[in-house]
XYZ file of C-alpha atoms in Angstrom:
383
model
C -3.515 -15.114 7.481
C -6.698 -13.917 9.123
C -7.846 -10.940 7.071
C -10.649 -10.114 9.541
C -13.807 -8.283 8.623
C -12.459 -5.627 6.289
C -15.893 -4.220 5.560
C -19.384 -4.554 6.982
C -22.134 -6.100 4.811
C -19.729 -7.879 2.503
C -19.819 -10.717 0.093
C -16.332 -12.174 0.305
C -14.747 -14.738 -1.971
C -11.418 -16.201 -0.929
C -9.320 -18.485 -3.096
C -6.805 -19.834 -0.597
C -4.629 -21.475 -3.230
C -3.702 -18.113 -4.703
C -4.327 -15.989 -1.607
C -6.745 -13.808 -3.536
C -9.580 -11.921 -1.923
C -12.319 -9.898 -3.541
C -14.755 -7.897 -1.457
C -17.724 -5.798 -2.487
C -20.619 -4.128 -0.731
C -23.785 -6.198 -0.764
C -25.878 -3.296 -2.023
C -27.376 -2.137 -5.298
C -25.395 1.082 -4.937
C -22.114 -0.829 -4.800
C -19.247 1.642 -4.872
C -16.507 -0.654 -6.119
C -14.223 -3.591 -5.404
C -11.202 -4.047 -3.190
C -8.952 -6.961 -4.079
C -5.902 -8.352 -2.340
C -3.594 -10.705 -4.157
C -0.336 -12.379 -3.185
C 2.166 -12.798 -6.021
C -0.474 -11.999 -8.653
C 0.770 -12.629 -12.186
C -0.559 -12.775 -15.716
C -1.006 -16.526 -15.271
C -2.769 -16.428 -11.887
C -6.404 -16.851 -10.942
C -6.270 -13.249 -9.707
C -5.801 -11.921 -13.247
C -8.718 -14.023 -14.526
C -11.031 -12.775 -11.770
C -10.026 -9.143 -12.268
C -10.708 -9.504 -15.978
C -14.137 -10.966 -15.210
C -14.915 -8.130 -12.768
C -13.867 -5.549 -15.368
C -16.190 -7.153 -17.934
C -19.158 -7.526 -15.581
C -18.824 -4.182 -13.780
C -17.100 -1.813 -16.222
C -18.127 1.321 -14.313
C -17.105 0.130 -10.841
C -13.570 1.012 -9.700
C -11.233 -1.752 -8.561
C -8.582 -1.089 -5.912
C -5.872 -3.760 -6.076
C -3.351 -4.463 -3.334
C -0.674 -6.575 -5.001
C 1.444 -8.170 -2.261
C 4.737 -10.067 -2.475
C 6.640 -12.123 0.065
C 10.335 -11.413 0.756
C 11.394 -14.694 -0.852
C 9.927 -13.490 -4.167
C 12.980 -11.223 -4.470
C 15.615 -13.952 -4.238
C 18.342 -13.770 -6.874
C 18.230 -16.176 -9.788
C 21.197 -18.367 -10.570
C 21.328 -17.758 -14.336
C 21.039 -14.790 -16.683
C 18.151 -16.463 -18.516
C 16.156 -16.864 -15.303
C 16.879 -13.254 -14.336
C 15.568 -12.050 -17.706
C 12.461 -14.236 -17.401
C 11.756 -12.858 -13.938
C 12.230 -9.250 -15.084
C 9.879 -9.786 -18.025
C 7.389 -11.615 -15.848
C 7.290 -8.693 -13.389
C 6.948 -6.147 -16.194
C 4.222 -7.971 -18.102
C 2.288 -8.846 -14.930
C 2.391 -5.223 -13.798
C 1.230 -4.024 -17.214
C -1.631 -6.525 -17.335
C -2.847 -6.112 -13.747
C -2.660 -2.318 -13.821
C -4.895 -2.344 -16.885
C -7.557 -4.282 -14.930
C -7.893 -1.876 -11.999
C -8.304 1.834 -11.370
C -5.831 2.024 -8.496
C -2.940 -0.339 -7.805
C -0.953 -0.510 -4.570
C 2.199 -2.676 -4.712
C 2.984 -4.066 -1.248
C 5.914 -6.148 -0.050
C 9.525 -5.243 0.728
C 12.499 -7.441 -0.054
C 13.471 -7.282 3.635
C 10.726 -6.092 5.941
C 12.846 -6.908 8.989
C 15.495 -4.288 8.137
C 13.081 -1.609 6.923
C 12.228 1.588 8.798
C 8.665 0.305 9.247
C 10.038 -2.356 11.593
C 11.750 0.078 13.967
C 9.538 -1.126 16.852
C 8.913 -4.634 15.519
C 10.744 -7.963 15.590
C 10.189 -9.398 12.115
C 11.571 -12.667 10.786
C 11.384 -12.475 6.978
C 11.481 -16.272 6.780
C 8.127 -16.447 8.589
C 5.320 -15.498 6.157
C 2.865 -14.766 8.972
C 5.129 -12.008 10.284
C 5.006 -10.114 6.991
C 1.319 -10.926 6.488
C 0.449 -9.468 9.892
C 2.106 -6.145 9.050
C 0.493 -5.867 5.619
C -2.931 -6.990 6.869
C -2.841 -4.459 9.720
C -2.013 -1.653 7.286
C -4.681 -2.610 4.755
C -7.233 -3.036 7.539
C -6.499 0.507 8.713
C -6.857 1.880 5.189
C -10.307 0.265 4.974
C -11.628 2.252 7.957
C -12.970 5.196 5.882
C -15.066 2.742 3.823
C -16.728 1.475 7.014
C -17.512 4.867 8.497
C -21.044 6.213 8.223
C -21.007 9.412 6.149
C -21.854 12.545 8.116
C -23.762 15.562 6.896
C -21.973 18.862 6.234
C -22.872 20.229 9.680
C -22.638 16.955 11.622
C -19.871 16.312 14.103
C -18.770 12.958 15.526
C -16.670 12.308 18.594
C -15.650 8.884 17.335
C -14.884 9.045 13.592
C -14.182 11.585 10.875
C -13.351 11.435 7.181
C -15.662 8.795 5.672
C -15.014 8.099 1.993
C -16.074 5.335 -0.401
C -13.898 3.411 -2.847
C -14.928 5.459 -5.852
C -14.189 8.736 -4.091
C -10.805 7.482 -2.897
C -9.810 6.292 -6.368
C -10.876 9.562 -7.977
C -9.052 11.537 -5.295
C -5.736 9.724 -5.786
C -5.816 9.297 -9.566
C -7.649 12.402 -10.745
C -5.241 15.075 -9.499
C -2.085 16.555 -11.024
C -0.101 13.376 -11.708
C -3.015 11.329 -13.106
C -1.155 8.407 -11.549
C -2.851 5.078 -10.760
C 0.034 3.381 -8.900
C 0.087 4.408 -5.253
C 2.519 4.028 -2.356
C 1.448 2.496 0.961
C 3.128 3.973 4.042
C 2.570 2.815 7.609
C 3.572 3.520 11.213
C 3.213 0.379 13.375
C 2.535 1.242 16.097
C 2.027 4.961 15.629
C 3.829 7.155 18.190
C 1.852 9.665 20.227
C 0.620 12.867 18.614
C 3.323 15.212 19.800
C 6.125 12.682 19.591
C 9.354 13.155 21.536
C 13.097 13.379 21.009
C 13.380 9.590 21.017
C 10.527 8.440 18.795
C 9.347 11.506 16.869
C 5.773 12.184 15.716
C 3.657 9.557 13.966
C 3.823 11.471 10.662
C 7.606 11.264 10.633
C 7.333 7.529 11.368
C 5.303 6.778 8.235
C 7.539 4.644 6.008
C 6.810 2.776 2.754
C 5.677 -0.836 2.512
C 5.766 -0.405 -1.271
C 9.048 -1.597 -2.824
C 11.445 0.325 -5.069
C 10.322 3.833 -4.142
C 12.456 6.970 -4.110
C 13.348 8.323 -0.670
C 13.294 11.915 0.575
C 11.222 13.133 -2.369
C 9.435 16.416 -1.712
C 6.605 16.310 -4.229
C 4.470 19.451 -4.277
C 1.926 17.669 -6.493
C 1.498 14.661 -4.198
C -1.981 13.575 -3.114
C -2.436 11.662 0.133
C -5.147 9.770 1.970
C -4.093 9.438 5.610
C -5.841 7.191 8.151
C -5.045 7.566 11.858
C -6.846 5.598 14.567
C -6.395 4.943 18.249
C -3.445 7.307 18.443
C -2.428 8.477 21.910
C -1.978 12.008 23.196
C 1.150 13.090 25.039
C -0.582 12.221 28.323
C -1.114 8.597 27.294
C -4.871 8.947 26.679
C -6.677 8.346 23.382
C -6.436 11.562 21.415
C -9.685 13.268 20.476
C -10.663 13.572 16.823
C -10.086 17.325 16.985
C -6.647 16.817 18.544
C -5.591 14.481 15.744
C -6.775 16.893 13.064
C -5.043 19.854 14.706
C -1.813 17.874 15.096
C -1.765 16.735 11.461
C -2.318 20.178 9.989
C -0.015 21.885 12.487
C 2.841 19.576 11.456
C 2.816 21.118 7.978
C 3.392 24.517 9.556
C 6.557 23.205 11.208
C 8.512 21.899 8.249
C 6.766 18.651 7.269
C 6.565 18.472 3.430
C 3.032 19.432 2.450
C 1.154 17.533 -0.290
C -0.994 19.323 -2.826
C -4.062 17.654 -1.305
C -4.632 15.617 1.854
C -7.694 13.658 2.935
C -7.618 12.755 6.625
C -9.692 9.988 8.195
C -9.449 9.369 11.910
C -11.120 7.247 14.580
C -10.779 6.738 18.322
C -10.617 2.938 18.126
C -7.126 1.380 18.011
C -6.190 -1.766 16.103
C -7.103 -4.782 18.290
C -4.483 -7.520 18.470
C -6.309 -10.878 18.196
C -5.028 -13.994 19.931
C -3.605 -15.662 16.759
C -1.557 -12.532 15.934
C 2.164 -13.414 15.733
C 4.636 -12.077 18.303
C 6.157 -9.313 16.193
C 6.310 -6.388 18.623
C 9.555 -5.315 20.224
C 10.103 -4.730 23.922
C 9.650 -0.961 23.558
C 5.930 -1.477 22.826
C 3.583 -1.312 25.816
C 0.284 -3.070 26.502
C -1.785 -0.508 24.588
C 0.757 0.118 21.858
C 2.415 3.041 23.595
C 6.129 3.441 22.895
C 8.239 3.088 26.025
C 11.469 4.877 26.857
C 12.959 1.740 28.405
C 12.578 -1.887 27.253
C 10.321 -4.237 29.173
C 11.681 -7.260 30.980
C 11.307 -10.710 29.460
C 11.035 -11.786 25.836
C 12.399 -9.577 23.076
C 9.315 -10.325 20.946
C 5.830 -9.620 22.280
C 2.423 -10.728 20.986
C -1.267 -10.713 21.840
C -0.698 -12.013 25.375
C 1.260 -8.878 26.254
C -0.317 -6.323 23.900
C -4.071 -5.823 23.533
C -4.164 -3.055 20.915
C -1.984 -0.557 19.074
C -2.487 2.891 17.551
C -2.084 2.895 13.782
C -1.326 5.323 10.981
C -1.457 4.292 7.319
C -1.333 6.345 4.158
C -1.940 5.947 0.445
C 0.292 8.391 -1.413
C 0.139 9.336 -5.085
C 3.605 10.717 -5.680
C 6.474 10.812 -8.147
C 8.333 8.701 -5.557
C 6.748 5.643 -7.245
C 8.690 6.435 -10.438
C 11.593 3.961 -9.830
C 9.092 1.090 -9.471
C 7.407 1.864 -12.800
C 10.635 2.897 -14.548
C 12.308 -0.456 -13.828
C 9.459 -2.436 -15.361
C 9.288 -0.146 -18.371
C 13.053 -0.366 -18.942
C 13.099 -4.156 -18.523
C 10.298 -4.672 -21.031
C 11.976 -2.361 -23.548
C 15.426 -3.885 -23.067
C 14.527 -7.558 -22.933
C 11.336 -7.637 -24.992
C 11.139 -4.829 -27.543
C 14.656 -3.711 -28.487
C 16.241 -5.178 -31.620
C 17.702 -8.580 -30.801
C 16.055 -8.557 -27.361
C 17.187 -11.514 -25.268
C 13.676 -12.220 -23.997
C 11.678 -11.893 -27.209
C 11.341 -15.664 -27.561
C 10.252 -15.987 -23.931
C 7.389 -13.554 -24.517
C 6.461 -15.408 -27.702
C 6.387 -18.694 -25.782
C 4.045 -17.051 -23.258
C 1.646 -16.269 -26.082
C 2.338 -12.566 -26.649
C 2.626 -11.225 -30.173
C 5.115 -8.514 -31.093
C 2.314 -5.944 -31.339
C 1.002 -6.861 -27.871
C 4.448 -6.466 -26.335
C 4.948 -3.095 -28.030
C 1.537 -1.932 -26.776
C 2.448 -2.935 -23.210
C 5.789 -1.153 -23.453
C 4.088 1.960 -24.787
C 1.612 1.886 -21.890
C 4.385 1.653 -19.294
C 6.324 4.433 -21.023
C 3.266 6.673 -20.768
C 3.082 5.977 -17.023
C 6.718 7.039 -16.693
C 6.167 10.185 -18.753
C 3.165 11.147 -16.612
C 5.402 11.215 -13.534
C 8.509 12.535 -15.269
C 7.690 14.798 -18.244
C 11.418 15.514 -18.728
C 11.872 11.846 -19.667
C 9.899 12.366 -22.888
C 11.875 15.511 -23.754
C 15.204 13.751 -23.299
C 14.018 10.785 -25.376
C 12.963 13.109 -28.200
C 16.301 14.923 -28.155
C 18.154 11.610 -28.263
């Protein structure tokens, strides 16, 4: 997968064997690290590097995108293997989350049937299809890091909403929930600002690429960082920065669930579709990413030869909707690793974890759950 230039002035280290990427600004005033890992586990090179970064740069925030392929969700043939996989997921999540300030799980069990793929033609068996979607979303979320900060009275016609890694992490983790596991939503391509009866607005087309999240959760304490770039106006032209901002805030006045806090970053430039990009767009997507009312003639799947760029919307969302993801790993570790006579206790011992270490990990995951669901602690106490 071609990750592209995620940041300007970067030192980039890529370990292809484990698909792990670490990027940092090549400046003394380095703001933090962004890391992308595929199938990161407690036994992977990714965990070792994150541990090294935490030791060497204890005051620099790390933003971790932890991605999984669809085939990572395949069912195991035996109960023992299912227990090992559940424990492996729980322990890996506990370990990796302790080595970063903000963690974004990415990777659906079936991207092809998800709402994100409404205008796409995804084959889950082709890794480059899934990689293209995730890379496009992460690239969009990196835009605020690459924007030049503007003064309080400055005004730009091209970009708005610059933020650095440290500010983003503090924004998403330092509010009401104190939650460090964030949901990634995307609209690919993003519909036009006003939307229509067929496609709807781009905000209503933002759907999660993070697995195991709750749906239709209206969280009044949610915190969001929304990035919109290259979006089109109702007339088919690139929407102005002011038009995007007005449209976003006006949507909350017309019934869209409003978060407690929203940071909006926007830019005129769309997402360019490079020549090696796989043919994942459906026949309702036009040359510039506009959504058509009638399908085009020819192939059902379209790529860079037919489409030059697309408008994008991507969002990081700190919300109680992530609770099922954390709850499952907490429950699995308690059930299979900590409870009396736990079926996976020997597995954890064979992996080198003492009883105290396992109990500490379980306690840490339980605290994450309680942060997002205070009633959980009350019910546990009453039991």
